[in-house]
mmCIF file of C-alpha atoms in Angstrom:
data_model
loop_
_atom_site.group_PDB
_atom_site.id
_atom_site.type_symbol
_atom_site.label_atom_id
_atom_site.label_comp_id
_atom_site.label_asym_id
_atom_site.label_seq_id
_atom_site.Cartn_x
_atom_site.Cartn_y
_atom_site.Cartn_z
ATOM 1 C CA MET R 51 -22.684 -41.709 6.464
ATOM 2 C CA MET R 52 -25.145 -41.278 3.602
ATOM 3 C CA ASP R 53 -23.459 -44.077 1.632
ATOM 4 C CA ARG R 54 -23.664 -46.367 4.678
ATOM 5 C CA TRP R 55 -27.341 -45.565 5.090
ATOM 6 C CA LYS R 56 -27.956 -46.184 1.386
ATOM 7 C CA LYS R 57 -26.346 -49.653 1.533
ATOM 8 C CA ASP R 58 -27.837 -50.700 4.866
ATOM 9 C CA LYS R 59 -31.563 -50.702 4.186
ATOM 10 C CA ASN R 60 -32.357 -52.102 7.639
ATOM 11 C CA ASN R 61 -30.726 -49.164 9.421
ATOM 12 C CA LYS R 62 -33.409 -47.225 11.276
ATOM 13 C CA GLY R 63 -31.098 -44.822 13.108
ATOM 14 C CA LEU R 64 -31.683 -41.902 10.741
ATOM 15 C CA LYS R 65 -35.292 -40.858 10.446
ATOM 16 C CA ILE R 66 -35.020 -38.327 7.630
ATOM 17 C CA THR R 67 -36.427 -38.455 4.143
ATOM 18 C CA LYS R 68 -34.120 -35.844 2.633
ATOM 19 C CA PRO R 69 -30.634 -34.754 3.790
ATOM 20 C CA MET R 70 -29.555 -31.192 4.391
ATOM 21 C CA VAL R 71 -28.137 -29.453 1.321
ATOM 22 C CA TRP R 72 -25.910 -26.340 1.457
ATOM 23 C CA GLY R 73 -26.005 -24.016 -1.514
ATOM 24 C CA LEU R 74 -23.778 -21.114 -2.502
ATOM 25 C CA PRO R 75 -24.834 -17.981 -0.557
ATOM 26 C CA GLU R 76 -25.249 -14.703 -2.388
ATOM 27 C CA ASN R 77 -24.136 -12.509 0.502
ATOM 28 C CA LYS R 78 -23.359 -12.601 4.207
ATOM 29 C CA GLU R 79 -27.017 -12.452 5.234
ATOM 30 C CA ASP R 80 -27.635 -15.550 3.121
ATOM 31 C CA CYS R 81 -24.779 -17.581 4.685
ATOM 32 C CA TYR R 82 -25.924 -20.288 7.080
ATOM 33 C CA PHE R 83 -22.724 -20.358 9.098
ATOM 34 C CA CYS R 84 -22.389 -16.579 9.365
ATOM 35 C CA MET R 85 -25.936 -16.058 10.578
ATOM 36 C CA THR R 86 -25.915 -18.920 13.100
ATOM 37 C CA LYS R 87 -24.542 -17.619 16.393
ATOM 38 C CA THR R 88 -22.684 -20.338 18.309
ATOM 39 C CA LYS R 89 -20.444 -18.194 20.470
ATOM 40 C CA GLY R 90 -21.060 -18.477 24.224
ATOM 41 C CA TYR R 91 -22.601 -21.935 24.180
ATOM 42 C CA ASN R 92 -21.258 -25.089 25.806
ATOM 43 C CA SER R 93 -22.289 -28.725 26.119
ATOM 44 C CA LEU R 94 -24.976 -27.825 28.662
ATOM 45 C CA ASN R 95 -26.879 -25.282 26.589
ATOM 46 C CA LEU R 96 -26.277 -26.464 23.031
ATOM 47 C CA HIS R 97 -29.991 -27.136 22.709
ATOM 48 C CA LYS R 98 -30.645 -23.398 22.991
ATOM 49 C CA ILE R 99 -28.806 -22.548 19.767
ATOM 50 C CA THR R 100 -31.101 -20.975 17.200
ATOM 51 C CA TYR R 101 -30.082 -22.070 13.729
ATOM 52 C CA ALA R 102 -30.495 -19.603 10.902
ATOM 53 C CA ASN R 103 -33.195 -20.011 8.307
ATOM 54 C CA VAL R 104 -31.684 -18.838 5.018
ATOM 55 C CA SER R 105 -32.569 -19.493 1.393
ATOM 56 C CA SER R 106 -29.182 -20.983 0.495
ATOM 57 C CA VAL R 107 -29.714 -24.017 2.742
ATOM 58 C CA THR R 108 -32.316 -26.750 2.358
ATOM 59 C CA LYS R 109 -32.909 -28.259 5.764
ATOM 60 C CA PRO R 110 -33.463 -32.028 6.132
ATOM 61 C CA ILE R 111 -36.981 -33.369 6.109
ATOM 62 C CA ILE R 112 -37.618 -35.405 9.251
ATOM 63 C CA SER R 113 -40.198 -38.166 9.165
ATOM 64 C CA SER R 114 -43.156 -37.658 11.461
ATOM 65 C CA THR R 115 -43.692 -41.406 12.011
ATOM 66 C CA GLU R 116 -41.278 -44.056 13.189
ATOM 67 C CA ASN R 117 -42.349 -46.589 10.544
ATOM 68 C CA VAL R 118 -40.770 -45.059 7.512
ATOM 69 C CA ASN R 119 -40.850 -46.956 4.271
ATOM 70 C CA VAL R 120 -37.261 -47.923 3.519
ATOM 71 C CA LYS R 121 -37.811 -47.903 -0.245
ATOM 72 C CA ASP R 122 -39.279 -44.400 -0.167
ATOM 73 C CA LYS R 123 -36.407 -43.318 2.017
ATOM 74 C CA GLU R 124 -33.945 -44.847 -0.430
ATOM 75 C CA VAL R 125 -35.567 -43.174 -3.423
ATOM 76 C CA ASN R 126 -35.554 -39.761 -1.748
ATOM 77 C CA LEU R 127 -31.987 -40.210 -0.633
ATOM 78 C CA CYS R 128 -30.823 -41.336 -4.070
ATOM 79 C CA SER R 129 -32.490 -38.365 -5.701
ATOM 80 C CA SER R 130 -30.862 -36.054 -3.165
ATOM 81 C CA LEU R 131 -27.470 -37.644 -3.741
ATOM 82 C CA ASP R 132 -27.946 -37.358 -7.508
ATOM 83 C CA GLU R 133 -28.751 -33.675 -7.106
ATOM 84 C CA MET R 134 -25.616 -33.214 -5.043
ATOM 85 C CA GLU R 135 -23.531 -35.010 -7.711
ATOM 86 C CA ILE R 136 -25.024 -32.818 -10.417
ATOM 87 C CA ASP R 137 -24.233 -29.720 -8.375
ATOM 88 C CA GLY R 138 -20.670 -30.943 -7.887
ATOM 89 C CA ALA R 139 -20.256 -31.592 -11.610
ATOM 90 C CA SER R 140 -21.611 -28.159 -12.446
ATOM 91 C CA ASP R 141 -19.135 -26.622 -10.001
ATOM 92 C CA GLU R 142 -16.267 -28.467 -11.745
ATOM 93 C CA GLU R 143 -17.470 -27.240 -15.141
ATOM 94 C CA TYR R 144 -17.738 -23.733 -13.732
ATOM 95 C CA GLU R 145 -14.128 -23.809 -12.539
ATOM 96 C CA SER R 146 -12.849 -25.382 -15.781
ATOM 97 C CA ASN R 147 -14.539 -22.652 -17.826
ATOM 98 C CA GLY R 148 -12.645 -19.985 -15.927
ATOM 99 C CA GLY R 149 -15.507 -18.922 -13.701
ATOM 100 C CA THR R 150 -18.220 -18.797 -16.405
ATOM 101 C CA SER R 151 -21.057 -21.134 -17.159
ATOM 102 C CA GLU R 152 -23.302 -21.620 -20.151
ATOM 103 C CA SER R 153 -26.133 -19.797 -18.459
ATOM 104 C CA ASP R 154 -23.798 -16.863 -17.914
ATOM 105 C CA ASN R 155 -22.747 -16.799 -21.569
ATOM 106 C CA VAL R 156 -26.309 -16.930 -22.852
ATOM 107 C CA GLY R 157 -27.859 -13.501 -22.710
ATOM 108 C CA SER R 158 -24.830 -11.967 -21.059
ATOM 109 C CA GLU R 159 -25.528 -8.685 -22.827
ATOM 110 C CA ASP R 160 -28.882 -8.401 -21.097
ATOM 111 C CA LYS R 161 -27.439 -9.244 -17.672
ATOM 112 C CA TYR R 162 -28.119 -6.625 -15.034
ATOM 113 C CA VAL R 163 -25.074 -4.717 -13.798
ATOM 114 C CA SER R 164 -25.386 -2.485 -10.757
ATOM 115 C CA SER R 165 -24.597 1.210 -11.038
ATOM 116 C CA ASP R 166 -21.737 0.888 -8.525
ATOM 117 C CA LYS R 167 -20.055 -1.747 -10.688
ATOM 118 C CA LYS R 168 -20.479 0.381 -13.802
ATOM 119 C CA ASN R 169 -18.898 3.372 -12.081
ATOM 120 C CA THR R 170 -15.995 1.219 -10.873
ATOM 121 C CA GLU R 171 -15.337 -0.214 -14.319
ATOM 122 C CA SER R 172 -15.467 3.160 -16.059
ATOM 123 C CA ARG R 173 -13.164 4.909 -13.594
ATOM 124 C CA THR R 174 -9.812 5.914 -15.148
ATOM 125 C CA PHE R 175 -6.727 7.911 -14.164
ATOM 126 C CA ASN R 176 -6.152 11.397 -15.483
ATOM 127 C CA GLN R 177 -2.699 12.983 -15.694
ATOM 128 C CA GLU R 178 -2.816 14.596 -12.252
ATOM 129 C CA GLU R 179 -4.042 11.462 -10.497
ATOM 130 C CA LEU R 180 -1.387 9.357 -12.203
ATOM 131 C CA SER R 181 1.335 11.831 -11.223
ATOM 132 C CA ASP R 182 0.115 11.803 -7.610
ATOM 133 C CA LEU R 183 0.194 7.994 -7.591
ATOM 134 C CA ILE R 184 3.746 7.912 -8.952
ATOM 135 C CA ARG R 185 4.890 10.479 -6.399
ATOM 136 C CA GLU R 186 3.284 8.577 -3.490
ATOM 137 C CA LEU R 187 4.917 5.329 -4.626
ATOM 138 C CA GLY R 188 8.277 7.070 -5.015
ATOM 139 C CA LEU R 189 8.905 5.605 -8.448
ATOM 140 C CA PRO R 190 11.932 6.624 -10.514
ATOM 141 C CA LYS R 191 11.692 7.635 -14.157
ATOM 142 C CA ASP R 192 11.753 4.117 -15.613
ATOM 143 C CA GLY R 193 9.291 2.869 -12.979
ATOM 144 C CA ALA R 194 6.862 5.701 -13.754
ATOM 145 C CA VAL R 195 6.986 4.914 -17.488
ATOM 146 C CA LEU R 196 6.403 1.216 -16.807
ATOM 147 C CA LEU R 197 3.424 1.866 -14.525
ATOM 148 C CA ALA R 198 1.828 4.287 -16.995
ATOM 149 C CA SER R 199 2.255 1.858 -19.899
ATOM 150 C CA ARG R 200 0.708 -1.015 -17.956
ATOM 151 C CA LEU R 201 -2.273 1.109 -16.949
ATOM 152 C CA LYS R 202 -2.694 2.174 -20.545
ATOM 153 C CA GLU R 203 -2.727 -1.480 -21.682
ATOM 154 C CA LYS R 204 -5.611 -2.121 -19.267
ATOM 155 C CA ASN R 205 -7.472 0.980 -20.527
ATOM 156 C CA LEU R 206 -7.211 2.603 -17.100
ATOM 157 C CA LEU R 207 -5.921 5.928 -18.416
ATOM 158 C CA SER R 208 -8.258 8.613 -19.694
ATOM 159 C CA LYS R 209 -8.057 9.669 -23.323
ATOM 160 C CA GLY R 210 -5.215 11.931 -24.351
ATOM 161 C CA ARG R 211 -2.851 10.847 -21.579
ATOM 162 C CA LYS R 212 0.742 10.247 -22.695
ATOM 163 C CA VAL R 213 3.172 7.733 -21.268
ATOM 164 C CA SER R 214 6.271 9.426 -22.707
ATOM 165 C CA ILE R 215 5.766 12.524 -20.556
ATOM 166 C CA TYR R 216 7.566 10.827 -17.655
ATOM 167 C CA ARG R 217 10.641 10.174 -19.756
ATOM 168 C CA THR R 218 11.349 13.905 -19.981
ATOM 169 C CA ARG R 219 9.697 15.122 -16.790
ATOM 170 C CA ASP R 220 12.952 16.655 -15.503
ATOM 171 C CA GLU R 221 13.889 18.659 -18.615
ATOM 172 C CA SER R 222 12.163 21.830 -17.417
ATOM 173 C CA PHE R 223 14.259 21.839 -14.225
ATOM 174 C CA ARG R 224 17.657 21.024 -15.742
ATOM 175 C CA LYS R 225 18.370 24.686 -16.471
ATOM 176 C CA TYR R 226 18.575 25.377 -12.729
ATOM 177 C CA PHE R 227 21.256 22.729 -12.066
ATOM 178 C CA THR R 228 24.943 22.623 -12.899
ATOM 179 C CA GLN R 229 27.456 19.785 -12.781
ATOM 180 C CA ASP R 230 30.888 20.858 -11.590
ATOM 181 C CA GLU R 231 33.335 17.953 -11.479
ATOM 182 C CA ASP R 232 32.030 15.702 -8.670
ATOM 183 C CA LEU R 233 29.145 17.914 -7.536
ATOM 184 C CA VAL R 234 25.689 18.551 -8.998
ATOM 185 C CA TYR R 235 24.077 21.634 -7.475
ATOM 186 C CA CYS R 236 21.307 24.180 -7.990
ATOM 187 C CA HIS R 237 22.683 27.593 -8.926
ATOM 188 C CA ASP R 238 19.288 29.363 -8.876
ATOM 189 C CA VAL R 239 17.215 28.218 -5.899
ATOM 190 C CA THR R 240 14.699 31.043 -6.191
ATOM 191 C CA GLY R 241 13.997 30.312 -9.856
ATOM 192 C CA LEU R 242 13.602 26.598 -9.121
ATOM 193 C CA MET R 243 11.123 27.268 -6.343
ATOM 194 C CA ASN R 244 9.074 29.663 -8.466
ATOM 195 C CA ASP R 245 9.003 27.133 -11.290
ATOM 196 C CA LEU R 246 7.706 24.461 -8.910
ATOM 197 C CA LYS R 247 5.109 26.772 -7.364
ATOM 198 C CA LYS R 248 4.996 30.528 -7.646
ATOM 199 C CA ASN R 249 4.886 32.932 -4.735
ATOM 200 C CA VAL R 250 5.417 30.341 -2.010
ATOM 201 C CA TYR R 251 9.174 30.531 -1.427
ATOM 202 C CA LYS R 252 10.518 32.533 1.494
ATOM 203 C CA ASP R 253 14.021 32.071 2.848
ATOM 204 C CA GLU R 254 12.967 32.159 6.489
ATOM 205 C CA GLU R 255 10.422 29.335 5.996
ATOM 206 C CA TRP R 256 12.999 26.804 4.782
ATOM 207 C CA ARG R 257 15.973 25.134 6.444
ATOM 208 C CA LEU R 258 19.008 23.477 4.889
ATOM 209 C CA PHE R 259 19.700 19.846 5.751
ATOM 210 C CA ILE R 260 23.179 18.475 5.002
ATOM 211 C CA ASP R 261 24.119 14.868 5.542
ATOM 212 C CA SER R 262 26.172 12.106 3.997
ATOM 213 C CA SER R 263 26.122 8.322 3.875
ATOM 214 C CA LYS R 264 28.393 5.658 2.466
ATOM 215 C CA ARG R 265 27.065 6.437 -0.998
ATOM 216 C CA SER R 266 26.587 10.186 -1.289
ATOM 217 C CA LEU R 267 26.717 13.674 0.183
ATOM 218 C CA LYS R 268 23.490 15.640 -0.181
ATOM 219 C CA ALA R 269 21.958 19.007 0.659
ATOM 220 C CA VAL R 270 18.156 19.277 0.840
ATOM 221 C CA LEU R 271 15.788 22.151 1.572
ATOM 222 C CA LEU R 272 13.085 21.277 4.128
ATOM 223 C CA HIS R 273 9.975 23.332 4.829
ATOM 224 C CA ASN R 274 9.607 24.320 8.480
ATOM 225 C CA SER R 275 6.005 23.088 8.707
ATOM 226 C CA ASN R 276 6.451 20.208 6.223
ATOM 227 C CA LYS R 277 3.747 21.740 4.073
ATOM 228 C CA TYR R 278 5.794 21.224 0.933
ATOM 229 C CA ALA R 279 7.961 18.358 -0.237
ATOM 230 C CA PRO R 280 11.753 18.374 0.305
ATOM 231 C CA ILE R 281 13.779 19.948 -2.517
ATOM 232 C CA PRO R 282 17.257 18.473 -3.199
ATOM 233 C CA ILE R 283 19.697 21.187 -4.289
ATOM 234 C CA ALA R 284 23.116 19.478 -4.102
ATOM 235 C CA HIS R 285 24.337 15.912 -4.518
ATOM 236 C CA SER R 286 27.630 14.091 -4.899
ATOM 237 C CA VAL R 287 28.631 10.434 -4.861
ATOM 238 C CA THR R 288 32.356 11.086 -4.333
ATOM 239 C CA LEU R 289 32.587 13.971 -1.834
ATOM 240 C CA LYS R 290 32.688 13.134 1.860
ATOM 241 C CA GLU R 291 31.993 15.006 5.098
ATOM 242 C CA GLU R 292 35.058 17.205 5.234
ATOM 243 C CA TYR R 293 35.586 20.904 5.938
ATOM 244 C CA LYS R 294 36.617 21.721 2.413
ATOM 245 C CA ASN R 295 33.724 19.847 0.806
ATOM 246 C CA ILE R 296 31.122 21.449 3.080
ATOM 247 C CA GLU R 297 32.549 24.862 2.250
ATOM 248 C CA ILE R 298 32.349 24.087 -1.482
ATOM 249 C CA VAL R 299 28.715 23.024 -1.220
ATOM 250 C CA LEU R 300 27.698 26.145 0.701
ATOM 251 C CA HIS R 301 29.492 28.360 -1.788
ATOM 252 C CA LYS R 302 27.955 26.690 -4.853
ATOM 253 C CA ILE R 303 24.369 26.904 -3.626
ATOM 254 C CA LYS R 304 24.920 30.575 -2.628
ATOM 255 C CA TYR R 305 24.159 30.089 1.028
ATOM 256 C CA SER R 306 25.178 33.673 1.867
ATOM 257 C CA GLU R 307 22.245 35.008 -0.199
ATOM 258 C CA HIS R 308 19.600 32.928 1.573
ATOM 259 C CA ASN R 309 20.980 32.317 5.085
ATOM 260 C CA TRP R 310 18.821 29.280 5.803
ATOM 261 C CA GLN R 311 18.895 27.661 9.192
ATOM 262 C CA ILE R 312 21.133 24.609 8.954
ATOM 263 C CA CYS R 313 20.206 21.259 10.472
ATOM 264 C CA GLY R 314 22.211 18.063 10.547
ATOM 265 C CA ASP R 315 24.071 15.716 12.834
ATOM 266 C CA LEU R 316 26.688 16.734 15.383
ATOM 267 C CA LYS R 317 29.561 16.254 12.962
ATOM 268 C CA ILE R 318 28.100 18.582 10.326
ATOM 269 C CA LEU R 319 27.288 21.293 12.870
ATOM 270 C CA SER R 320 30.775 21.082 14.339
ATOM 271 C CA MET R 321 32.309 21.560 10.891
ATOM 272 C CA ILE R 322 30.094 24.525 10.064
ATOM 273 C CA LEU R 323 30.866 26.202 13.407
ATOM 274 C CA GLY R 324 34.590 25.745 12.795
ATOM 275 C CA GLN R 325 35.571 23.089 15.315
ATOM 276 C CA GLN R 326 39.142 21.943 14.919
ATOM 277 C CA SER R 327 39.534 18.463 13.503
ATOM 278 C CA GLY R 328 41.644 15.722 15.029
ATOM 279 C CA PHE R 329 42.477 15.522 18.750
ATOM 280 C CA THR R 330 41.371 19.012 19.589
ATOM 281 C CA LYS R 331 41.887 20.856 22.837
ATOM 282 C CA PHE R 332 38.322 22.200 22.833
ATOM 283 C CA PRO R 333 36.158 19.413 21.366
ATOM 284 C CA CYS R 334 32.788 20.983 22.134
ATOM 285 C CA PHE R 335 31.470 23.841 20.010
ATOM 286 C CA LEU R 336 29.076 24.884 22.772
ATOM 287 C CA CYS R 337 31.750 25.802 25.288
ATOM 288 C CA LEU R 338 35.477 26.495 25.598
ATOM 289 C CA TRP R 339 36.314 24.044 28.380
ATOM 290 C CA ASP R 340 39.815 22.656 28.275
ATOM 291 C CA SER R 341 39.279 18.911 28.141
ATOM 292 C CA ARG R 342 42.870 18.212 29.213
ATOM 293 C CA ASP R 343 42.806 20.352 32.337
ATOM 294 C CA ARG R 344 40.874 17.846 34.458
ATOM 295 C CA LYS R 345 41.806 19.420 37.816
ATOM 296 C CA THR R 346 40.018 22.690 37.172
ATOM 297 C CA HIS R 347 37.356 21.348 34.819
ATOM 298 C CA TYR R 348 34.565 21.678 37.398
ATOM 299 C CA VAL R 349 36.134 24.572 39.314
ATOM 300 C CA LYS R 350 37.159 27.186 36.788
ATOM 301 C CA ILE R 351 34.252 29.299 35.553
ATOM 302 C CA HIS R 352 35.874 31.373 32.805
#
């Protein structure tokens, strides 16, 4: 529309001497569109909208008289268009320079930096914070080493922090585990718990969870109130949910010394309670009902 007005000097439809120019706002309070409330208005009450008056926007200058000199109007418009072209060119240079301009490079050392930004830039990870981050992300050994090395490259680790510590983070706990053919198990649960955190382990506060999937059979200690993290104490990728295998796992981890409460699915509990496998006469471990005697199933009490 501005180009059409510039070419058509006889056009008297627009009575402005300078168009409206939008600049780059510094914050939300300086944004013209954010501060102008247009919600709740329709075609009948559009005239009641109060437009924001912010420093980032130069409003158009409207002529007070109808007889506006076309040449003056053209000169003002050309100068405004030239300013807009210069601003556009400076924006292109800003983007091509990777977000920096010459004015930013000159005297950049003396540029004011807020205290919040300084604190953010100088914040680094210590060993405990990095270990907490790795634990929350659930990273394996190689993932923990990779994350620590990348943070160290960006100078986000405090001085004296080592990346190689995560390569051997399990060496101190290997003495509590034994590999016996297809099973890896913990032979000293009390020593493992005291090494993790002293004076917090009590047999009655933990329960044993046994379960298997298509990939592995595992036994994990769970805290009753979930105050502490789960502790895996047995694992196998070849053993399956069978009576003999469950008996082997319980014997290896010395279940008789701790007597944890056992939790698991119905199949595991049936095996532990000694239910007969196959097409059994008494399939339920909670009662001794004869499933084949259908006539007296709901009549016979004992």
